[in-house]
mmCIF file of C-alpha atoms in Angstrom:
data_model
loop_
_atom_site.group_PDB
_atom_site.id
_atom_site.type_symbol
_atom_site.label_atom_id
_atom_site.label_comp_id
_atom_site.label_asym_id
_atom_site.label_seq_id
_atom_site.Cartn_x
_atom_site.Cartn_y
_atom_site.Cartn_z
ATOM 1 C CA MET A 1 13.418 -28.964 -1.440
ATOM 2 C CA HIS A 2 16.035 -31.525 -4.250
ATOM 3 C CA LEU A 3 13.913 -31.423 -7.817
ATOM 4 C CA ALA A 4 15.179 -35.001 -8.088
ATOM 5 C CA TYR A 5 12.603 -35.804 -5.503
ATOM 6 C CA PRO A 6 9.316 -35.217 -7.742
ATOM 7 C CA ALA A 7 11.523 -35.957 -10.663
ATOM 8 C CA VAL A 8 11.602 -39.532 -9.906
ATOM 9 C CA LEU A 9 8.313 -40.009 -8.049
ATOM 10 C CA ALA A 10 6.820 -38.051 -11.228
ATOM 11 C CA VAL A 11 8.996 -41.490 -13.085
ATOM 12 C CA LEU A 12 7.450 -44.505 -10.256
ATOM 13 C CA LEU A 13 3.641 -42.515 -11.274
ATOM 14 C CA PHE A 14 4.315 -42.829 -14.311
ATOM 15 C CA CYS A 15 5.514 -46.488 -14.646
ATOM 16 C CA VAL A 16 3.038 -47.669 -12.522
ATOM 17 C CA GLY A 17 0.619 -46.822 -14.712
ATOM 18 C CA LEU A 18 2.321 -48.172 -17.726
ATOM 19 C CA TYR A 19 1.654 -51.266 -15.628
ATOM 20 C CA GLY A 20 -1.686 -50.728 -15.164
ATOM 21 C CA VAL A 21 -2.299 -49.809 -18.962
ATOM 22 C CA LEU A 22 -0.382 -53.149 -19.936
ATOM 23 C CA ALA A 23 -1.751 -56.225 -17.463
ATOM 24 C CA ARG A 24 -5.541 -54.566 -16.328
ATOM 25 C CA ARG A 25 -8.171 -56.480 -18.431
ATOM 26 C CA ASN A 26 -11.433 -54.440 -17.061
ATOM 27 C CA ALA A 27 -11.224 -50.973 -19.766
ATOM 28 C CA ILE A 28 -12.189 -48.601 -16.660
ATOM 29 C CA LEU A 29 -9.591 -49.685 -14.643
ATOM 30 C CA VAL A 30 -7.627 -49.755 -17.853
ATOM 31 C CA LEU A 31 -8.979 -45.807 -17.681
ATOM 32 C CA MET A 32 -7.767 -45.562 -13.874
ATOM 33 C CA SER A 33 -4.161 -46.440 -14.471
ATOM 34 C CA VAL A 34 -4.451 -44.265 -17.705
ATOM 35 C CA GLU A 35 -4.988 -40.815 -14.803
ATOM 36 C CA LEU A 36 -2.428 -42.079 -13.005
ATOM 37 C CA MET A 37 0.196 -41.771 -15.802
ATOM 38 C CA LEU A 38 -1.910 -38.424 -16.572
ATOM 39 C CA ASN A 39 -0.739 -37.567 -12.578
ATOM 40 C CA ALA A 40 2.199 -37.945 -12.244
ATOM 41 C CA VAL A 41 2.969 -35.448 -15.646
ATOM 42 C CA ASN A 42 1.304 -33.438 -13.873
ATOM 43 C CA LEU A 43 3.386 -33.436 -11.032
ATOM 44 C CA ASN A 44 6.378 -32.800 -13.159
ATOM 45 C CA LEU A 45 4.590 -29.524 -14.730
ATOM 46 C CA VAL A 46 3.550 -28.103 -11.392
ATOM 47 C CA ALA A 47 7.110 -29.406 -10.042
ATOM 48 C CA PHE A 48 9.505 -28.097 -12.439
ATOM 49 C CA ASP A 49 7.523 -24.515 -13.051
ATOM 50 C CA VAL A 50 7.881 -24.327 -9.109
ATOM 51 C CA TRP A 51 11.732 -24.423 -10.068
ATOM 52 C CA LEU A 52 12.051 -22.359 -13.324
ATOM 53 C CA ARG A 53 10.112 -19.337 -11.246
ATOM 54 C CA ASP A 54 8.078 -18.698 -14.399
ATOM 55 C CA THR A 55 7.242 -15.321 -15.446
ATOM 56 C CA LEU A 56 4.065 -16.517 -17.010
ATOM 57 C CA HIS A 57 3.285 -20.316 -15.661
ATOM 58 C CA ALA A 58 3.416 -22.083 -18.095
ATOM 59 C CA GLY A 59 3.393 -25.656 -15.747
ATOM 60 C CA GLN A 60 0.861 -24.591 -13.161
ATOM 61 C CA ALA A 61 -1.870 -22.896 -16.906
ATOM 62 C CA LEU A 62 -0.558 -27.261 -18.908
ATOM 63 C CA THR A 63 -1.892 -28.843 -15.438
ATOM 64 C CA LEU A 64 -4.873 -26.785 -15.260
ATOM 65 C CA PHE A 65 -5.044 -27.707 -18.799
ATOM 66 C CA THR A 66 -4.148 -31.514 -18.835
ATOM 67 C CA ILE A 67 -6.601 -32.140 -15.527
ATOM 68 C CA THR A 68 -9.345 -30.643 -17.832
ATOM 69 C CA ILE A 69 -8.524 -32.842 -20.495
ATOM 70 C CA ALA A 70 -8.256 -36.103 -18.188
ATOM 71 C CA ALA A 71 -11.797 -35.194 -16.966
ATOM 72 C CA ALA A 72 -13.119 -34.446 -20.880
ATOM 73 C CA GLU A 73 -11.597 -37.791 -21.298
ATOM 74 C CA ILE A 74 -12.893 -39.511 -18.593
ATOM 75 C CA GLY A 75 -16.322 -38.246 -19.442
ATOM 76 C CA ILE A 76 -16.352 -39.353 -22.472
ATOM 77 C CA GLY A 77 -14.134 -42.894 -22.015
ATOM 78 C CA LEU A 78 -16.751 -44.259 -19.235
ATOM 79 C CA ALA A 79 -19.933 -43.908 -22.486
ATOM 80 C CA ILE A 80 -17.630 -46.010 -24.603
ATOM 81 C CA VAL A 81 -17.285 -48.538 -21.682
ATOM 82 C CA LEU A 82 -21.008 -48.414 -21.646
ATOM 83 C CA LEU A 83 -21.698 -48.394 -24.327
ATOM 84 C CA VAL A 84 -19.142 -51.350 -25.377
ATOM 85 C CA TYR A 85 -20.188 -53.258 -22.144
ATOM 86 C CA ARG A 86 -24.288 -52.859 -23.087
ATOM 87 C CA ASN A 87 -23.608 -54.154 -26.760
ATOM 88 C CA ARG A 88 -21.793 -57.169 -26.515
ATOM 89 C CA GLY A 89 -22.119 -57.211 -22.365
ATOM 90 C CA THR A 90 -18.438 -57.355 -21.470
ATOM 91 C CA SER A 91 -16.163 -54.236 -21.005
ATOM 92 C CA ASP A 92 -12.521 -56.578 -20.843
ATOM 93 C CA VAL A 93 -10.675 -55.518 -23.220
ATOM 94 C CA ASP A 94 -9.381 -58.962 -24.474
ATOM 95 C CA LYS A 95 -12.163 -60.061 -25.555
ATOM 96 C CA LEU A 96 -12.939 -57.236 -28.027
ATOM 97 C CA THR A 97 -10.995 -58.448 -30.873
ATOM 98 C CA ASP A 98 -12.862 -58.438 -34.220
ATOM 99 C CA LEU A 99 -10.444 -55.662 -35.586
ATOM 100 C CA ALA A 100 -7.677 -57.964 -34.357
ATOM 101 C CA ASP A 101 -5.801 -59.425 -38.054
ATOM 102 C CA THR A 102 -6.158 -64.079 -36.621
ATOM 103 C CA GLY A 103 -3.800 -65.157 -39.602
ATOM 104 C CA THR A 104 -6.174 -66.718 -41.851
ATOM 105 C CA LEU A 105 -7.979 -65.769 -44.762
ATOM 106 C CA PRO A 106 -12.096 -65.737 -43.633
ATOM 107 C CA ASP A 107 -13.288 -68.238 -45.512
ATOM 108 C CA ALA A 108 -15.502 -66.540 -48.326
ATOM 109 C CA GLY A 109 -17.580 -70.217 -49.626
ATOM 110 C CA SER A 110 -19.645 -70.971 -45.331
ATOM 111 C CA ALA A 111 -22.019 -68.076 -45.131
ATOM 112 C CA SER A 112 -22.252 -69.767 -41.368
ATOM 113 C CA ILE A 113 -19.584 -66.940 -40.471
ATOM 114 C CA ALA A 114 -21.983 -63.953 -39.443
ATOM 115 C CA PRO A 115 -20.016 -60.560 -39.936
ATOM 116 C CA PRO A 116 -19.217 -58.309 -37.504
ATOM 117 C CA THR A 117 -21.723 -56.008 -35.910
ATOM 118 C CA ASP A 118 -22.138 -53.552 -33.252
ATOM 119 C CA ASN A 119 -25.333 -55.352 -31.883
ATOM 120 C CA PRO A 120 -25.978 -58.720 -32.003
ATOM 121 C CA ALA A 121 -29.372 -58.634 -32.261
ATOM 122 C CA ASP A 122 -28.938 -56.713 -35.503
ATOM 123 C CA THR A 123 -26.754 -60.205 -36.602
ATOM 124 C CA ALA A 124 -30.164 -62.338 -35.070
ATOM 125 C CA ALA A 125 -32.339 -60.806 -37.185
ATOM 126 C CA GLU A 126 -29.581 -60.355 -40.449
ATOM 127 C CA GLN A 127 -29.530 -64.567 -40.223
ATOM 128 C CA ALA A 128 -32.736 -64.805 -39.355
ATOM 129 C CA LEU A 129 -33.616 -62.847 -42.887
ATOM 130 C CA ARG A 130 -31.212 -64.987 -44.186
ATOM 131 C CA ALA A 131 -32.072 -68.723 -43.607
ATOM 132 C CA ARG A 132 -36.047 -66.703 -44.374
ATOM 133 C CA GLU A 133 -34.202 -66.085 -47.767
ATOM 134 C CA GLN A 134 -32.812 -69.361 -48.284
ATOM 135 C CA THR A 135 -35.837 -71.506 -47.285
ATOM 136 C CA ALA A 136 -38.001 -69.477 -49.719
ATOM 137 C CA MET B 1 16.416 -20.906 -9.980
ATOM 138 C CA THR B 2 19.395 -21.688 -7.769
ATOM 139 C CA LEU B 3 22.434 -24.040 -8.934
ATOM 140 C CA ALA B 4 24.022 -26.490 -7.731
ATOM 141 C CA VAL B 5 27.048 -24.035 -6.021
ATOM 142 C CA GLY B 6 26.341 -24.399 -1.953
ATOM 143 C CA HIS B 7 22.869 -26.445 -1.875
ATOM 144 C CA PRO B 8 22.540 -28.396 0.660
ATOM 145 C CA GLY B 9 23.287 -32.017 0.432
ATOM 146 C CA PHE B 10 20.861 -35.196 0.701
ATOM 147 C CA MET B 11 21.987 -36.693 3.992
ATOM 148 C CA SER B 12 20.817 -33.013 5.492
ATOM 149 C CA PRO B 13 16.720 -33.799 4.062
ATOM 150 C CA SER B 14 14.697 -30.450 5.177
ATOM 151 C CA GLY B 15 11.660 -30.990 6.983
ATOM 152 C CA VAL B 16 9.366 -30.526 3.384
ATOM 153 C CA GLU B 17 12.076 -32.611 2.206
ATOM 154 C CA ILE B 18 10.850 -35.556 4.698
ATOM 155 C CA ALA B 19 7.030 -35.276 3.824
ATOM 156 C CA PHE B 20 7.091 -35.073 0.557
ATOM 157 C CA VAL B 21 8.918 -38.430 0.683
ATOM 158 C CA LEU B 22 6.429 -39.252 2.991
ATOM 159 C CA VAL B 23 4.134 -38.979 1.316
ATOM 160 C CA GLY B 24 5.245 -39.856 -1.924
ATOM 161 C CA ILE B 25 5.498 -43.524 -0.423
ATOM 162 C CA ALA B 26 2.203 -43.166 0.143
ATOM 163 C CA THR B 27 1.322 -42.305 -2.459
ATOM 164 C CA LEU B 28 2.888 -44.735 -4.785
ATOM 165 C CA GLY B 29 1.786 -47.686 -2.345
ATOM 166 C CA ALA B 30 -1.843 -46.518 -3.392
ATOM 167 C CA ALA B 31 -1.168 -46.647 -6.801
ATOM 168 C CA LEU B 32 0.886 -49.898 -6.686
ATOM 169 C CA VAL B 33 -2.360 -51.115 -4.763
ATOM 170 C CA THR B 34 -4.713 -49.705 -7.103
ATOM 171 C CA VAL B 35 -2.567 -51.558 -9.990
ATOM 172 C CA THR B 36 -2.549 -54.192 -8.812
ATOM 173 C CA THR B 37 -5.932 -55.220 -5.992
ATOM 174 C CA ARG B 38 -8.496 -58.058 -8.268
ATOM 175 C CA GLN B 39 -11.081 -55.963 -5.938
ATOM 176 C CA LEU B 40 -12.647 -53.374 -8.172
ATOM 177 C CA VAL B 41 -13.799 -50.917 -6.146
ATOM 178 C CA HIS B 42 -10.898 -50.772 -3.648
ATOM 179 C CA ALA B 43 -9.074 -50.475 -6.717
ATOM 180 C CA ALA B 44 -11.281 -47.490 -7.259
ATOM 181 C CA LEU B 45 -11.149 -46.474 -3.312
ATOM 182 C CA TRP B 46 -6.940 -47.264 -3.747
ATOM 183 C CA LEU B 47 -6.935 -43.780 -6.590
ATOM 184 C CA VAL B 48 -8.035 -41.096 -4.968
ATOM 185 C CA VAL B 49 -5.697 -42.593 -1.255
ATOM 186 C CA ALA B 50 -2.854 -41.952 -4.813
ATOM 187 C CA LEU B 51 -4.548 -38.445 -6.031
ATOM 188 C CA GLY B 52 -4.975 -37.028 -2.398
ATOM 189 C CA GLY B 53 -1.078 -37.272 -2.101
ATOM 190 C CA LEU B 54 -0.607 -35.929 -5.244
ATOM 191 C CA ALA B 55 -2.497 -33.017 -4.018
ATOM 192 C CA ILE B 56 -1.021 -32.925 -0.903
ATOM 193 C CA GLU B 57 2.265 -32.489 -2.982
ATOM 194 C CA TYR B 58 1.458 -30.114 -5.446
ATOM 195 C CA LEU B 59 0.403 -28.231 -1.042
ATOM 196 C CA LEU B 60 3.937 -29.226 -0.565
ATOM 197 C CA LEU B 61 5.764 -27.408 -3.896
ATOM 198 C CA THR B 62 3.351 -24.409 -2.912
ATOM 199 C CA ALA B 63 1.312 -24.675 -6.278
ATOM 200 C CA GLU B 64 -2.273 -24.425 -3.629
ATOM 201 C CA PHE B 65 -5.010 -23.402 -6.492
ATOM 202 C CA ILE B 66 -3.947 -26.181 -8.638
ATOM 203 C CA ALA B 67 -3.943 -28.845 -5.091
ATOM 204 C CA TRP B 68 -7.874 -27.747 -4.481
ATOM 205 C CA VAL B 69 -8.552 -27.865 -7.688
ATOM 206 C CA GLN B 70 -6.801 -32.215 -7.648
ATOM 207 C CA VAL B 71 -9.093 -32.271 -5.141
ATOM 208 C CA LEU B 72 -12.230 -30.890 -6.548
ATOM 209 C CA ILE B 73 -11.948 -33.201 -9.845
ATOM 210 C CA TYR B 74 -10.390 -35.553 -9.262
ATOM 211 C CA VAL B 75 -11.623 -37.454 -5.890
ATOM 212 C CA GLY B 76 -14.410 -35.613 -6.199
ATOM 213 C CA SER B 77 -16.298 -35.958 -9.846
ATOM 214 C CA VAL B 78 -13.079 -38.859 -11.587
ATOM 215 C CA VAL B 79 -13.632 -41.082 -9.058
ATOM 216 C CA VAL B 80 -17.372 -40.785 -8.769
ATOM 217 C CA LEU B 81 -17.575 -41.297 -12.283
ATOM 218 C CA LEU B 82 -15.270 -44.129 -12.543
ATOM 219 C CA LEU B 83 -17.033 -45.970 -10.280
ATOM 220 C CA PHE B 84 -20.895 -45.583 -11.243
ATOM 221 C CA GLY B 85 -19.045 -46.989 -14.405
ATOM 222 C CA LEU B 86 -17.968 -50.047 -12.479
ATOM 223 C CA MET B 87 -21.781 -50.234 -10.849
ATOM 224 C CA LEU B 88 -22.501 -50.060 -14.713
ATOM 225 C CA THR B 89 -21.144 -52.771 -15.492
ATOM 226 C CA ARG B 90 -21.968 -54.720 -12.866
ATOM 227 C CA ALA B 91 -18.396 -55.484 -11.807
ATOM 228 C CA PRO B 92 -18.255 -58.276 -9.585
ATOM 229 C CA ILE B 93 -18.286 -56.890 -5.887
ATOM 230 C CA GLY B 94 -14.989 -59.007 -3.968
ATOM 231 C CA ARG B 95 -12.138 -60.393 -6.187
ATOM 232 C CA SER B 96 -13.190 -60.990 -9.383
ATOM 233 C CA PRO B 97 -10.364 -63.292 -11.383
ATOM 234 C CA ASP B 98 -10.493 -61.580 -14.418
ATOM 235 C CA ALA B 99 -8.955 -58.817 -13.479
ATOM 236 C CA ASP B 100 -5.635 -58.774 -14.806
ATOM 237 C CA SER B 101 -4.733 -60.648 -17.854
ATOM 238 C CA GLY B 102 -2.457 -63.378 -19.044
ATOM 239 C CA ASN B 103 0.647 -60.657 -20.268
ATOM 240 C CA GLY B 104 0.783 -60.026 -16.857
ATOM 241 C CA TRP B 105 4.819 -60.275 -16.475
ATOM 242 C CA VAL B 106 5.298 -58.622 -20.224
ATOM 243 C CA ALA B 107 4.032 -55.958 -18.575
ATOM 244 C CA LEU B 108 5.834 -55.767 -15.313
ATOM 245 C CA ALA B 109 9.142 -56.351 -16.849
ATOM 246 C CA VAL B 110 8.002 -52.914 -19.182
ATOM 247 C CA ALA B 111 7.515 -51.100 -16.473
ATOM 248 C CA VAL B 112 10.829 -51.934 -14.882
ATOM 249 C CA ALA B 113 12.817 -51.193 -17.387
ATOM 250 C CA ALA B 114 11.303 -48.541 -18.340
ATOM 251 C CA ALA B 115 11.051 -46.965 -14.657
ATOM 252 C CA ALA B 116 15.064 -47.959 -14.125
ATOM 253 C CA THR B 117 15.858 -45.921 -16.633
ATOM 254 C CA LEU B 118 13.847 -42.876 -16.837
ATOM 255 C CA VAL B 119 15.100 -42.453 -12.525
ATOM 256 C CA TRP B 120 19.129 -43.783 -13.712
ATOM 257 C CA VAL B 121 18.449 -40.512 -16.422
ATOM 258 C CA VAL B 122 16.293 -38.255 -13.477
ATOM 259 C CA VAL B 123 19.270 -37.999 -11.176
ATOM 260 C CA ASP B 124 21.185 -37.838 -13.572
ATOM 261 C CA ALA B 125 20.248 -34.856 -14.739
ATOM 262 C CA PHE B 126 19.543 -33.078 -11.463
ATOM 263 C CA ARG B 127 20.871 -34.873 -8.973
ATOM 264 C CA SER B 128 22.424 -31.490 -8.022
ATOM 265 C CA THR B 129 19.123 -29.030 -8.952
ATOM 266 C CA TRP B 130 17.879 -27.173 -6.118
ATOM 267 C CA ILE B 131 13.959 -25.260 -5.229
ATOM 268 C CA ASP B 132 13.624 -22.919 -3.668
ATOM 269 C CA LEU B 133 10.176 -22.568 -2.174
ATOM 270 C CA GLY B 134 11.441 -19.185 0.034
ATOM 271 C CA GLY B 135 9.077 -16.269 -0.883
ATOM 272 C CA ALA B 136 5.810 -15.805 -1.614
ATOM 273 C CA ALA B 137 3.932 -18.529 -3.508
ATOM 274 C CA GLN B 138 4.517 -19.853 -6.339
ATOM 275 C CA GLY B 139 -0.100 -21.080 -7.261
ATOM 276 C CA SER B 140 -1.575 -18.685 -5.259
ATOM 277 C CA THR B 141 -5.325 -18.142 -6.428
ATOM 278 C CA LYS B 142 -3.684 -14.985 -6.618
ATOM 279 C CA VAL B 143 -1.099 -16.136 -8.888
ATOM 280 C CA THR B 144 -2.445 -18.236 -10.683
ATOM 281 C CA GLY B 145 -6.248 -16.519 -11.794
ATOM 282 C CA THR B 146 -4.012 -13.143 -12.663
ATOM 283 C CA VAL B 147 -1.548 -15.772 -15.445
ATOM 284 C CA LEU B 148 -4.623 -17.050 -16.547
ATOM 285 C CA PHE B 149 -7.046 -14.916 -16.799
ATOM 286 C CA ARG B 150 -4.029 -12.741 -18.931
ATOM 287 C CA HIS B 151 -1.674 -14.948 -20.253
ATOM 288 C CA TRP B 152 -4.000 -18.025 -21.457
ATOM 289 C CA VAL B 153 -7.512 -16.607 -21.994
ATOM 290 C CA LEU B 154 -7.486 -17.937 -25.085
ATOM 291 C CA PRO B 155 -6.349 -21.745 -24.415
ATOM 292 C CA PHE B 156 -8.893 -21.286 -21.747
ATOM 293 C CA GLU B 157 -11.966 -20.255 -23.893
ATOM 294 C CA ALA B 158 -10.728 -22.681 -25.799
ATOM 295 C CA LEU B 159 -11.159 -25.501 -23.708
ATOM 296 C CA SER B 160 -14.156 -24.410 -22.198
ATOM 297 C CA VAL B 161 -15.591 -25.513 -25.681
ATOM 298 C CA LEU B 162 -13.509 -28.400 -25.621
ATOM 299 C CA LEU B 163 -15.545 -29.497 -21.574
ATOM 300 C CA LEU B 164 -18.185 -28.947 -23.547
ATOM 301 C CA ALA B 165 -18.174 -30.977 -26.419
ATOM 302 C CA ALA B 166 -17.116 -33.241 -24.758
ATOM 303 C CA LEU B 167 -20.488 -33.348 -22.256
ATOM 304 C CA VAL B 168 -22.144 -33.041 -25.195
ATOM 305 C CA GLY B 169 -20.383 -36.283 -26.906
ATOM 306 C CA ALA B 170 -20.671 -38.278 -23.734
ATOM 307 C CA ILE B 171 -25.011 -37.540 -23.808
ATOM 308 C CA VAL B 172 -24.419 -38.665 -27.375
ATOM 309 C CA LEU B 173 -23.225 -41.916 -27.094
ATOM 310 C CA SER B 174 -25.505 -43.113 -24.612
ATOM 311 C CA LYS B 175 -27.430 -42.359 -25.518
ATOM 312 C CA GLN B 176 -27.188 -44.453 -29.153
ATOM 313 C CA GLY B 177 -28.271 -48.182 -27.004
ATOM 314 C CA ALA B 178 -31.919 -46.952 -27.606
ATOM 315 C CA PRO B 179 -33.233 -46.026 -30.114
ATOM 316 C CA ALA B 180 -31.026 -48.564 -32.245
ATOM 317 C CA ARG B 181 -32.698 -51.723 -29.705
ATOM 318 C CA ARG B 182 -36.233 -50.547 -31.001
ATOM 319 C CA ALA B 183 -35.059 -50.675 -34.849
ATOM 320 C CA ALA B 184 -33.006 -53.673 -34.318
ATOM 321 C CA SER B 185 -36.496 -55.640 -32.258
ATOM 322 C CA ALA B 186 -39.389 -54.065 -34.298
ATOM 323 C CA LYS B 187 -37.238 -55.645 -37.461
ATOM 324 C CA LEU B 188 -37.006 -58.997 -35.181
ATOM 325 C CA GLY B 189 -40.129 -58.882 -35.129
ATOM 326 C CA ALA B 190 -40.981 -58.330 -38.321
ATOM 327 C CA LEU B 191 -39.428 -61.064 -39.508
ATOM 328 C CA SER B 192 -41.036 -63.954 -37.255
ATOM 329 C CA GLY B 193 -44.151 -62.657 -38.635
ATOM 330 C CA LEU B 194 -45.171 -59.742 -35.291
ATOM 331 C CA GLY B 195 -45.678 -57.100 -37.708
ATOM 332 C CA ALA B 196 -48.704 -55.979 -35.946
ATOM 333 C CA LEU B 197 -47.698 -56.145 -31.787
ATOM 334 C CA SER B 198 -44.236 -54.200 -32.951
ATOM 335 C CA LYS B 199 -45.983 -51.756 -34.742
ATOM 336 C CA ARG B 200 -48.827 -51.179 -31.944
ATOM 337 C CA LYS B 201 -45.395 -50.962 -29.603
ATOM 338 C CA THR B 202 -44.019 -48.295 -31.975
ATOM 339 C CA GLY B 203 -47.498 -46.579 -32.039
ATOM 340 C CA GLU B 204 -47.132 -45.884 -28.058
ATOM 341 C CA SER B 205 -43.533 -45.168 -28.204
#
């Protein structure tokens, strides 16, 4: 078999995954695209291992390691996505912009802007505390 | 390893090459549907097709152990995890209009440019490289097991520790929400003068 076939297929799969990572908005769809990219790399590893007839079979061992790490990554990633969904009510990566640089300096004088926290209930509690202090 | 001398041309493909190209087209099509469909659950199911096609490609490359690991771990568990994630984040069944972000054209341009560059480089580099698939299978379970437990034992053990750490981490992340919310609601209750009620609640729990 020509080595060009698996290599080109791996390249195309990687670029499909790249498009998915850049274009998708739902965090779980982004994770699926990352899986596609990892699989493209796995195909390359297996093809080059078979081509080189490596006595250590480094390509196949590394493929097994990549599959395991991808499983760990998807477990942790989904736990994080679920935590974000529970705290924010969305898994939309475009809306998670608390750390984004908006280009405008925060106005120090206005107390109406609540500092971003992980928990919306916490924010409500802090605002209630501040309102109580101001009235007292 | 056979070099350029006397390899068959692209115009007379062998049977395994025809099978590889056909399965590759199906895999690529499934991957394209996965990243473009607006139905989230369908995306996960097309991902099964793409990963299963890759398992067949591994079989055609005589790496059978990798192929079965691919079926077991990816098709068996990763896709099920992804489906659970979709259900737990209340993904809409049917079309969701906000599956794609607004920068689709930029992403398409980047992906097409990367694909063109990489395909050009890869084809230019490996145009005349021939994989010899004859002889004993390169990736049978016996070969892979021998190599893995003779030369790769230490990375293998380190990987099991990593898996354990990932498991513990996922559990810790998933358990974190409940006590934080209870503390927040207790604080809110105390602030609004319902301290007795929240104390009774925490006493119960």
